[in-house]
PDB file of C-alpha atoms in Angstrom:
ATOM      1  CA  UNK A  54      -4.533 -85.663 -78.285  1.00  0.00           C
ATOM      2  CA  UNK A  55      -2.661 -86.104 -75.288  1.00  0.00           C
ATOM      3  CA  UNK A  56      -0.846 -88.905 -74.136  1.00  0.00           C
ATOM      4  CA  UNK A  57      -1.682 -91.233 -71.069  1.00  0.00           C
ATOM      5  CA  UNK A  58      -0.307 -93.692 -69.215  1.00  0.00           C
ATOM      6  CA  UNK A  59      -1.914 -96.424 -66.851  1.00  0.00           C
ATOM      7  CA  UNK A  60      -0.196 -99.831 -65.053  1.00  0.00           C
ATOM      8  CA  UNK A  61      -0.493-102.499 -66.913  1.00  0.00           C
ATOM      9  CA  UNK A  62      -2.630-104.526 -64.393  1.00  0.00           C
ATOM     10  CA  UNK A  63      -4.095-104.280 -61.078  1.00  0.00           C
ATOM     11  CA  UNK A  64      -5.744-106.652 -58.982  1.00  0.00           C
ATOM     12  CA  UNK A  65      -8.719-105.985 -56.449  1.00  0.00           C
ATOM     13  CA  UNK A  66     -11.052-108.399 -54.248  1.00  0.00           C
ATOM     14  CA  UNK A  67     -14.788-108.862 -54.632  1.00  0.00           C
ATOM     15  CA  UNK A  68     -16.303-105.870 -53.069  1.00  0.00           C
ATOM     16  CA  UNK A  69     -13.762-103.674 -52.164  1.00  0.00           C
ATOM     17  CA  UNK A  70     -13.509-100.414 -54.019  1.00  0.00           C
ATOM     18  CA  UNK A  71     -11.165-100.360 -57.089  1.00  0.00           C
ATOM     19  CA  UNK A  72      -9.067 -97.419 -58.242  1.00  0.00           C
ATOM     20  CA  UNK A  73      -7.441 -97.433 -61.376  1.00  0.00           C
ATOM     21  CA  UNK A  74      -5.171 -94.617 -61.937  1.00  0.00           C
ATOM     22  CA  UNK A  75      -4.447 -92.785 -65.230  1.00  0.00           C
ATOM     23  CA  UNK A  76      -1.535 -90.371 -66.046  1.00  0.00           C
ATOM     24  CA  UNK A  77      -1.983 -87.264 -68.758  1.00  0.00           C
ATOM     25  CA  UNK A  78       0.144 -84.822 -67.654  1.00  0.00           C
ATOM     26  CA  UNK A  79       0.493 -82.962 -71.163  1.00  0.00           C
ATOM     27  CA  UNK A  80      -3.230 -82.402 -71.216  1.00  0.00           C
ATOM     28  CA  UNK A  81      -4.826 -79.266 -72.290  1.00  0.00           C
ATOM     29  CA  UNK A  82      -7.281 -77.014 -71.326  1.00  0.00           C
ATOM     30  CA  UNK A  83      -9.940 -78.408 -73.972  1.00  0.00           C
ATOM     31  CA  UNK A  84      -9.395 -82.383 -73.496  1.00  0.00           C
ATOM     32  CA  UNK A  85     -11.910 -84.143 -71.644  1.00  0.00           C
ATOM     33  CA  UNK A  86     -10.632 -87.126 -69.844  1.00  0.00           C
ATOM     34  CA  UNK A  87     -12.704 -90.515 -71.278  1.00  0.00           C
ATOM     35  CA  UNK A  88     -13.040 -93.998 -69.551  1.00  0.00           C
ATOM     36  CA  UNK A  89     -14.052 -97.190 -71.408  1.00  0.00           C
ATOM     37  CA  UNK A  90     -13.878-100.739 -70.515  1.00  0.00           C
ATOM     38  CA  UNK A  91     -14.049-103.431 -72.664  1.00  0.00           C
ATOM     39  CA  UNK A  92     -14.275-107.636 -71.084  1.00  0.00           C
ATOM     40  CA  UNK A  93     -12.786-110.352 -73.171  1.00  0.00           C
ATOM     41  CA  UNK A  94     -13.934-110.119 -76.548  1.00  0.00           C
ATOM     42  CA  UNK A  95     -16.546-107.841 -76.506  1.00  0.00           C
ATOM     43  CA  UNK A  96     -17.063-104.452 -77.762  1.00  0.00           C
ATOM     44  CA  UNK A  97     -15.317-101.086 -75.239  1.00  0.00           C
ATOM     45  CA  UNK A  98     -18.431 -99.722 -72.821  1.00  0.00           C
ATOM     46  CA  UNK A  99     -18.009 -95.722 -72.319  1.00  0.00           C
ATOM     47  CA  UNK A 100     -17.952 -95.462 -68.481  1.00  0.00           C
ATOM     48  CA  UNK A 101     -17.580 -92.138 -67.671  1.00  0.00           C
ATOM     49  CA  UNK A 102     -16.274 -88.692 -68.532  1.00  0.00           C
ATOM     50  CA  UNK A 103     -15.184 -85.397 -67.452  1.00  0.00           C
ATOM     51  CA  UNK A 104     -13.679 -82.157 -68.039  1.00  0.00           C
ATOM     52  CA  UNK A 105     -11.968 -80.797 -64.400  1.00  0.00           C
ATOM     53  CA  UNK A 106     -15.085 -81.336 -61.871  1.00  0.00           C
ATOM     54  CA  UNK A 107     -15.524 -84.678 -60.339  1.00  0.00           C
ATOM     55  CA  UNK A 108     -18.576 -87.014 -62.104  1.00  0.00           C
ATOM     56  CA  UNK A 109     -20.213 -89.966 -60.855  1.00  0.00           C
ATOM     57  CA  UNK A 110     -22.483 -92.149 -62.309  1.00  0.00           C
ATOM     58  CA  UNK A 111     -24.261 -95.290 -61.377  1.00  0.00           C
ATOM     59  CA  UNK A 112     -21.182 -97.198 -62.875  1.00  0.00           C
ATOM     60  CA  UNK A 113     -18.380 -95.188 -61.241  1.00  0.00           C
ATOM     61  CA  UNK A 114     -16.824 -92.239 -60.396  1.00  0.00           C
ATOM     62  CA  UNK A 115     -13.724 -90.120 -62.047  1.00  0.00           C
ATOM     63  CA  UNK A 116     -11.903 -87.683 -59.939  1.00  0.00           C
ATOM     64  CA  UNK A 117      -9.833 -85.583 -61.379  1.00  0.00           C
ATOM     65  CA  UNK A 118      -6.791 -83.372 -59.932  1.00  0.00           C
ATOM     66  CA  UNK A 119      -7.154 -80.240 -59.467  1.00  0.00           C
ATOM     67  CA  UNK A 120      -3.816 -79.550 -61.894  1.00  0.00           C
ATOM     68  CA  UNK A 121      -5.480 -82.423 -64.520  1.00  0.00           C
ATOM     69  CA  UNK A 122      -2.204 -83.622 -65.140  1.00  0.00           C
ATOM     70  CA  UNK A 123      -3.866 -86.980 -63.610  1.00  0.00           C
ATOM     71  CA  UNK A 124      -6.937 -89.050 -62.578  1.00  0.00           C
ATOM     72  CA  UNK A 125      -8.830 -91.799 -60.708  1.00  0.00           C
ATOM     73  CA  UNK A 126     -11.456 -94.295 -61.803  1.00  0.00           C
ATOM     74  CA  UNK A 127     -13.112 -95.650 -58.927  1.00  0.00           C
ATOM     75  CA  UNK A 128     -15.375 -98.523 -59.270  1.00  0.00           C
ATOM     76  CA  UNK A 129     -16.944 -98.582 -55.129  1.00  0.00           C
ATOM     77  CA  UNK A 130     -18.192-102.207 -54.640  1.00  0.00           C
ATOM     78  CA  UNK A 131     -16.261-104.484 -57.652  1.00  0.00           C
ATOM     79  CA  UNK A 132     -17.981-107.521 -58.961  1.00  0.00           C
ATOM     80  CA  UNK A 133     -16.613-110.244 -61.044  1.00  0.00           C
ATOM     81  CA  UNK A 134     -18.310-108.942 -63.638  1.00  0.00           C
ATOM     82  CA  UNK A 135     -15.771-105.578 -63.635  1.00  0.00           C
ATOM     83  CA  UNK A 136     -12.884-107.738 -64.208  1.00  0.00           C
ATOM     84  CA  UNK A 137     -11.921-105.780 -68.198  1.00  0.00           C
ATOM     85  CA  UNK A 138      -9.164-103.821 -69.844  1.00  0.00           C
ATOM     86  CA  UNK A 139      -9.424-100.257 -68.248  1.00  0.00           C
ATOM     87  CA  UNK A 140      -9.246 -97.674 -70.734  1.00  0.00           C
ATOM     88  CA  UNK A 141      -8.227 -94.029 -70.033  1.00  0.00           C
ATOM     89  CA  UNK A 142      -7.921 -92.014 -72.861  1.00  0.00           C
ATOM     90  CA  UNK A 143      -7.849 -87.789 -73.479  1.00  0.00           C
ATOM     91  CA  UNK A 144      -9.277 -86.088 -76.208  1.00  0.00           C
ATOM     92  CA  UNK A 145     -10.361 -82.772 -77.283  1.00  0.00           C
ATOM     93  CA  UNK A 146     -14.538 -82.235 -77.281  1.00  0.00           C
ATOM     94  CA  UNK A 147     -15.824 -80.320 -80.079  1.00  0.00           C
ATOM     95  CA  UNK A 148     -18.889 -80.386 -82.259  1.00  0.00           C
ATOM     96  CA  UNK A 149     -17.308 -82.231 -84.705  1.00  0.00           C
ATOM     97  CA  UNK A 150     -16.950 -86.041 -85.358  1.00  0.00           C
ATOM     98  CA  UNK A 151     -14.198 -87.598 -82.792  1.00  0.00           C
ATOM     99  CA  UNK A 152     -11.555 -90.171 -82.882  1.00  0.00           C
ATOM    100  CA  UNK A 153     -10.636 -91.947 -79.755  1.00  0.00           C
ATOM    101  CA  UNK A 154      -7.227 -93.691 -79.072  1.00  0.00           C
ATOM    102  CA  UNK A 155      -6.909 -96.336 -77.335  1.00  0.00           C
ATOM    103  CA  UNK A 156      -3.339 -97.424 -75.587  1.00  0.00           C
ATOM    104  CA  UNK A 157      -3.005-100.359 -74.070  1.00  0.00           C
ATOM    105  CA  UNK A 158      -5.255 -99.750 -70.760  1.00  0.00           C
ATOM    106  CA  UNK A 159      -5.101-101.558 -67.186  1.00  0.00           C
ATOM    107  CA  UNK A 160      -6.553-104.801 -66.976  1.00  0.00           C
ATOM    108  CA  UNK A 161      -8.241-105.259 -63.848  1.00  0.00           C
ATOM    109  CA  UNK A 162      -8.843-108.330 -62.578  1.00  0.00           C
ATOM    110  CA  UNK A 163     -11.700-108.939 -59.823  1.00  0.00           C
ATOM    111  CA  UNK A 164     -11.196-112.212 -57.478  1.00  0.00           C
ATOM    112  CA  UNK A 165     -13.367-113.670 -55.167  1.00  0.00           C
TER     113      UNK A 165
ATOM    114  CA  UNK B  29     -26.916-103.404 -75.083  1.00  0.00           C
ATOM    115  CA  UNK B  30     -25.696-100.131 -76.528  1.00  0.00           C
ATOM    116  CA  UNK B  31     -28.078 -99.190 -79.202  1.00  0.00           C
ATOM    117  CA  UNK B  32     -25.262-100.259 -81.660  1.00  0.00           C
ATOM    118  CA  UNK B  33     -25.787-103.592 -83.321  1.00  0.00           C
ATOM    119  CA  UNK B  34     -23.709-105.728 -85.598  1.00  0.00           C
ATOM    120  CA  UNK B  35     -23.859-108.621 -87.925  1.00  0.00           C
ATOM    121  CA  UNK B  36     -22.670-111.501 -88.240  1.00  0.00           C
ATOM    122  CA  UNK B  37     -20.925-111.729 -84.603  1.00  0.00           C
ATOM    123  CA  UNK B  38     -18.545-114.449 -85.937  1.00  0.00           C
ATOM    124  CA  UNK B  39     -17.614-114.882 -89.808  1.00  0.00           C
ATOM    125  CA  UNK B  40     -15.083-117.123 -91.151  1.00  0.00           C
ATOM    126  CA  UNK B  41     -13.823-117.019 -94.713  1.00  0.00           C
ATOM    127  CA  UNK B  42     -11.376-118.003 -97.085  1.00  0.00           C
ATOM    128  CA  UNK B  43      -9.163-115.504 -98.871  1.00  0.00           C
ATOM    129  CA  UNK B  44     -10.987-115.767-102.152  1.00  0.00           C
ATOM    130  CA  UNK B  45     -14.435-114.972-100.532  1.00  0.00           C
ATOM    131  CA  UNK B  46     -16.121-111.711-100.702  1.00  0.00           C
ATOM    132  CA  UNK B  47     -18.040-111.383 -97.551  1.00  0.00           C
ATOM    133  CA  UNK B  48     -20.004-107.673 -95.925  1.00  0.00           C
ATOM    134  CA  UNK B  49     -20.016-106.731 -92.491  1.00  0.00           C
ATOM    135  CA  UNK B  50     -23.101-104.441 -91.408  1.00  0.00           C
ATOM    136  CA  UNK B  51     -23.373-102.120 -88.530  1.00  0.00           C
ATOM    137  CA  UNK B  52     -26.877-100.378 -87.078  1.00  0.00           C
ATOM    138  CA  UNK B  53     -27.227 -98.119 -84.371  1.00  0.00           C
ATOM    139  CA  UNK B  54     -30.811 -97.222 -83.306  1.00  0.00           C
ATOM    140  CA  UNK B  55     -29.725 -93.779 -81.288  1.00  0.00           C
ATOM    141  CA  UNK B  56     -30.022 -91.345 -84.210  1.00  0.00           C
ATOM    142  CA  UNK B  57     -26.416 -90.628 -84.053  1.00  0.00           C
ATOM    143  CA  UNK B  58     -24.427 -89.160 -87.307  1.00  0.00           C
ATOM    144  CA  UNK B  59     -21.164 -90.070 -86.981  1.00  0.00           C
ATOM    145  CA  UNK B  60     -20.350 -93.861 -87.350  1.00  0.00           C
ATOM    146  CA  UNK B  61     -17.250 -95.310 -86.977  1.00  0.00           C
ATOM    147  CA  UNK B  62     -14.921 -98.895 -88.357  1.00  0.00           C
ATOM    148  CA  UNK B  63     -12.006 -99.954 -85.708  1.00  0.00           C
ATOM    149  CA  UNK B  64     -10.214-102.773 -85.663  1.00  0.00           C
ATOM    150  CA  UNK B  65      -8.549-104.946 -82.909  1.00  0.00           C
ATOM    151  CA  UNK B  66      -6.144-107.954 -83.662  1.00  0.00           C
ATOM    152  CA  UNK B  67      -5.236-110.107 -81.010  1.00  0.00           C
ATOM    153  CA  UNK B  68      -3.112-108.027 -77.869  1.00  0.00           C
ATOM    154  CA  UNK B  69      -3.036-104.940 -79.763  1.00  0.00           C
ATOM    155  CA  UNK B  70      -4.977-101.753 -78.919  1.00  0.00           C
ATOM    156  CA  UNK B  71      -7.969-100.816 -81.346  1.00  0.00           C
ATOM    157  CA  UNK B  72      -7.246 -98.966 -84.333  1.00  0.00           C
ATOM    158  CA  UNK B  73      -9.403 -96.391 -86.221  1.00  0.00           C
ATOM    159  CA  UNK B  74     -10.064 -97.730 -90.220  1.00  0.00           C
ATOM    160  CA  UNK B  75     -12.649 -95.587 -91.152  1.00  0.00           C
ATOM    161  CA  UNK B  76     -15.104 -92.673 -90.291  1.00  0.00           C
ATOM    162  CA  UNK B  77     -17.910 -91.433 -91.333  1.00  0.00           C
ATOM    163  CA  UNK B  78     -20.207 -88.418 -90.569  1.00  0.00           C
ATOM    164  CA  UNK B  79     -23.529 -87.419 -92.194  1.00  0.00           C
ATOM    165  CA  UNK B  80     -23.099 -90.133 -94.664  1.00  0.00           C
ATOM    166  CA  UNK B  81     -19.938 -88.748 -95.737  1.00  0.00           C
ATOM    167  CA  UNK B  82     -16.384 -90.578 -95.328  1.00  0.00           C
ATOM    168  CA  UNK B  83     -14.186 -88.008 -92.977  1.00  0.00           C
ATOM    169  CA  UNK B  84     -11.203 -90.493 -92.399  1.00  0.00           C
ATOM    170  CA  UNK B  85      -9.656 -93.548 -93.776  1.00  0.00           C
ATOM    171  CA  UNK B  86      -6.756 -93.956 -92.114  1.00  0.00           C
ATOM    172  CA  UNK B  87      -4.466 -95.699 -94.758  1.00  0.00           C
ATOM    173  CA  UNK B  88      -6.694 -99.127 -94.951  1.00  0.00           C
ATOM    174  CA  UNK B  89      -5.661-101.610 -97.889  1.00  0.00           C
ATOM    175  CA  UNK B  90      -8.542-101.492-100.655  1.00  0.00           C
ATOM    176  CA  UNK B  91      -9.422-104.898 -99.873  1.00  0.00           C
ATOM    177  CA  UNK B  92     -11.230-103.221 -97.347  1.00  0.00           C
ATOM    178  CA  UNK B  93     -14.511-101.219 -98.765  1.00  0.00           C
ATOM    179  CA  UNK B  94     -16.142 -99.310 -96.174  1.00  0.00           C
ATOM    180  CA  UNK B  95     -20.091 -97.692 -97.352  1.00  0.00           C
ATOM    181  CA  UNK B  96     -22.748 -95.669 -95.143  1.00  0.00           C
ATOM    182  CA  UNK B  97     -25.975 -95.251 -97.415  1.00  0.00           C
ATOM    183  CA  UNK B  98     -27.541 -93.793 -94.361  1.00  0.00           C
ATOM    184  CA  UNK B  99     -26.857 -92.560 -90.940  1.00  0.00           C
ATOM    185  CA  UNK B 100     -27.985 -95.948 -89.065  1.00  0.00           C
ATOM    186  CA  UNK B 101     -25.925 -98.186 -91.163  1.00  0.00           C
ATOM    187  CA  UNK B 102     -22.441 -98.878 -91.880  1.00  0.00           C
ATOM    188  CA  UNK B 103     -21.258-101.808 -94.107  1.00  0.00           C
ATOM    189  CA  UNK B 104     -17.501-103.263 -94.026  1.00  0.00           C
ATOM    190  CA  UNK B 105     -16.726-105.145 -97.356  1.00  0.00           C
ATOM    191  CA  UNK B 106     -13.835-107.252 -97.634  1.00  0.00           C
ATOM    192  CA  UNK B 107     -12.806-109.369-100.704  1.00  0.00           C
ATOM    193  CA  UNK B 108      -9.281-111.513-100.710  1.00  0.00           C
ATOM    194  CA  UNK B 109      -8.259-110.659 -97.355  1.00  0.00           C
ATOM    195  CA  UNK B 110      -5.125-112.268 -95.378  1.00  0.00           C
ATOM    196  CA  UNK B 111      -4.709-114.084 -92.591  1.00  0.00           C
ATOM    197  CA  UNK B 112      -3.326-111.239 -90.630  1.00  0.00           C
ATOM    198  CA  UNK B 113      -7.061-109.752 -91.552  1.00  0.00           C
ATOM    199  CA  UNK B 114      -8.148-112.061 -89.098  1.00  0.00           C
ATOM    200  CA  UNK B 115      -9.275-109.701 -86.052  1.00  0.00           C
ATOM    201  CA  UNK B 116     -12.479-108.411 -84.116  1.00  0.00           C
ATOM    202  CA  UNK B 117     -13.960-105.661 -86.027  1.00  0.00           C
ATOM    203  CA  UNK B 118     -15.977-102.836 -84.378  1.00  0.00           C
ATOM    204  CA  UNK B 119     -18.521-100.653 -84.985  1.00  0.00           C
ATOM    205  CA  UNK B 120     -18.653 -97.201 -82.911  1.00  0.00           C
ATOM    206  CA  UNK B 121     -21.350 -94.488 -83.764  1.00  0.00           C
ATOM    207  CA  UNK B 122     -21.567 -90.806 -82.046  1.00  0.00           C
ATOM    208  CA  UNK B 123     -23.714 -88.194 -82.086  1.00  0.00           C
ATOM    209  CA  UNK B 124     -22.120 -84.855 -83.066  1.00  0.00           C
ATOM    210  CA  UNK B 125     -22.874 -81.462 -82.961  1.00  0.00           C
ATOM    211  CA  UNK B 126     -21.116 -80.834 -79.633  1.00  0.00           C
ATOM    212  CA  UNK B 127     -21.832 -80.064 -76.157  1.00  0.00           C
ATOM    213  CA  UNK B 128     -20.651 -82.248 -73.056  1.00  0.00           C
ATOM    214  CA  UNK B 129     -23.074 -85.138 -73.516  1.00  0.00           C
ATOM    215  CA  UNK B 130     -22.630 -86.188 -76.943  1.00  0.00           C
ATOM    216  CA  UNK B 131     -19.227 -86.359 -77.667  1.00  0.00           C
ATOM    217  CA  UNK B 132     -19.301 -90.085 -76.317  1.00  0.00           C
ATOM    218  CA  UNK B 133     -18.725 -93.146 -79.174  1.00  0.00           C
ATOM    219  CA  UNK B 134     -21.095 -96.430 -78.260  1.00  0.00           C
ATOM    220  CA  UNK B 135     -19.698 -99.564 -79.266  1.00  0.00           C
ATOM    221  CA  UNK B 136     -21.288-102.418 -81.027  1.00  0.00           C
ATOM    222  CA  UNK B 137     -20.424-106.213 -79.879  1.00  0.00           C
ATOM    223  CA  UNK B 138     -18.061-106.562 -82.758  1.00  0.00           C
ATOM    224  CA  UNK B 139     -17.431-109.008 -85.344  1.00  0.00           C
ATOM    225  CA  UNK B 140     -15.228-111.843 -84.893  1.00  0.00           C
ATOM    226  CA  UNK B 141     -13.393-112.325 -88.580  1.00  0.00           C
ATOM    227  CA  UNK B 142     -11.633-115.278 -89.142  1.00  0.00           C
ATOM    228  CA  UNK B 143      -9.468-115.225 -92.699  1.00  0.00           C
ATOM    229  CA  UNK B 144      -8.246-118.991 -93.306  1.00  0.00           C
TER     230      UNK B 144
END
């Protein structure tokens, strides 16, 4: 599975849209890029994920570029609540079992 | 809530205990999955299963006993761990058999494991 790379933290203010940016520029055609979460202690929530279109949920939305060598998590309104480790990770989709990888993620902290 | 439940959230024992941890998920996934994450480290796979079957064990010490006598449940059992054992263990299950929407692993709340 491919590599990615994300900043170590970011901050963002109640409200305001956050954007947490991920790096994979030795992805390939057949890797999906995956988004989890997980606050202090708790077990990593799946977010989102996506293939090369742009998806949105009603938790956030995950643009990709249009060369997939990168892409943005955008939460639109942040809450205290969103303040978690950030998890971007790539891996190939097939109809097998999957493993997932996790690197060390963005923590995003959320202040009032 | 996920779907994925596990049990006990918080255990501490000594290293001569023998203690289990269980896993359930009520989504009528297949694959089911053991990670662990010790403090400021990123999670690491232990062991997978998929219809009932282990797939992976990725090089976890014997101490550690993984079994999945059904789809829904997963059991962890540990006898004379280390301190260093000490660590939140998760639970992940996933329903294969691809296609976009279920290639995604749900997480349980994890297990808090204390080894004194």
């Amino acid at each position: 599975d491919a590599k990615t790379t994300q900043p170590p933290s970011m901050d963002c203010a109640e409200g305001r849209a956050a954007n947490l940016p991920c790096n994979h520029s030795t992805i390939s055609g057949n890797e999906y890029v995956y988004w989890y979460r997980q606050i202090h202690s708790q077990g990593p929530q799946y977010i989102i994920h996506g293939l090369k279109n742009n998806e949105t949920n009603e938790m956030a939305s995950l643009i990709i570029t249009e060369d997939r060598k990168s892409s943005t998590l955008i939460l639109p309104h942040a809450t205290l609540r969103d303040t978690a480790v950030y998890y971007c990770i790539v891996r190939e989709s097939n109809s097998g079992y999957s493993t997932l990888t996790f690197g060390k993620g963005t923590m995003l902290l959320v202040s009032p | 809530e996920t779907g994925v439940t596990q049990t006990p959230r918080h255990l501490v024992m000594g290293m001569t205990n023998k203690k289990s941890l269980k896993c359930e998920q009520h989504l009528g996934h297949n694959a089911m999955y053991w990670y662990k994450q010790s403090a400021k480290k990123p999670l690491e796979l232990m062991f997978v299963y998929n219809f009932k079957e282990q797939t992976e064990n990725n090089s976890v010490p014997s101490r550690f006993s993984p079994e999945c006598p059904n789809s829904s449940h997963l059991f962890l059992h540990l006898h004379t761990l280390q301190p260093e054992d000490s660590a939140l263990y998760l639970c992940a299950s996933q329903l294969t058999g691809g296609g976009f929407r279920t290639d995604t692993q749900y997480f349980g709340p994890g297990t808090r494991l204390t080894v004194l």
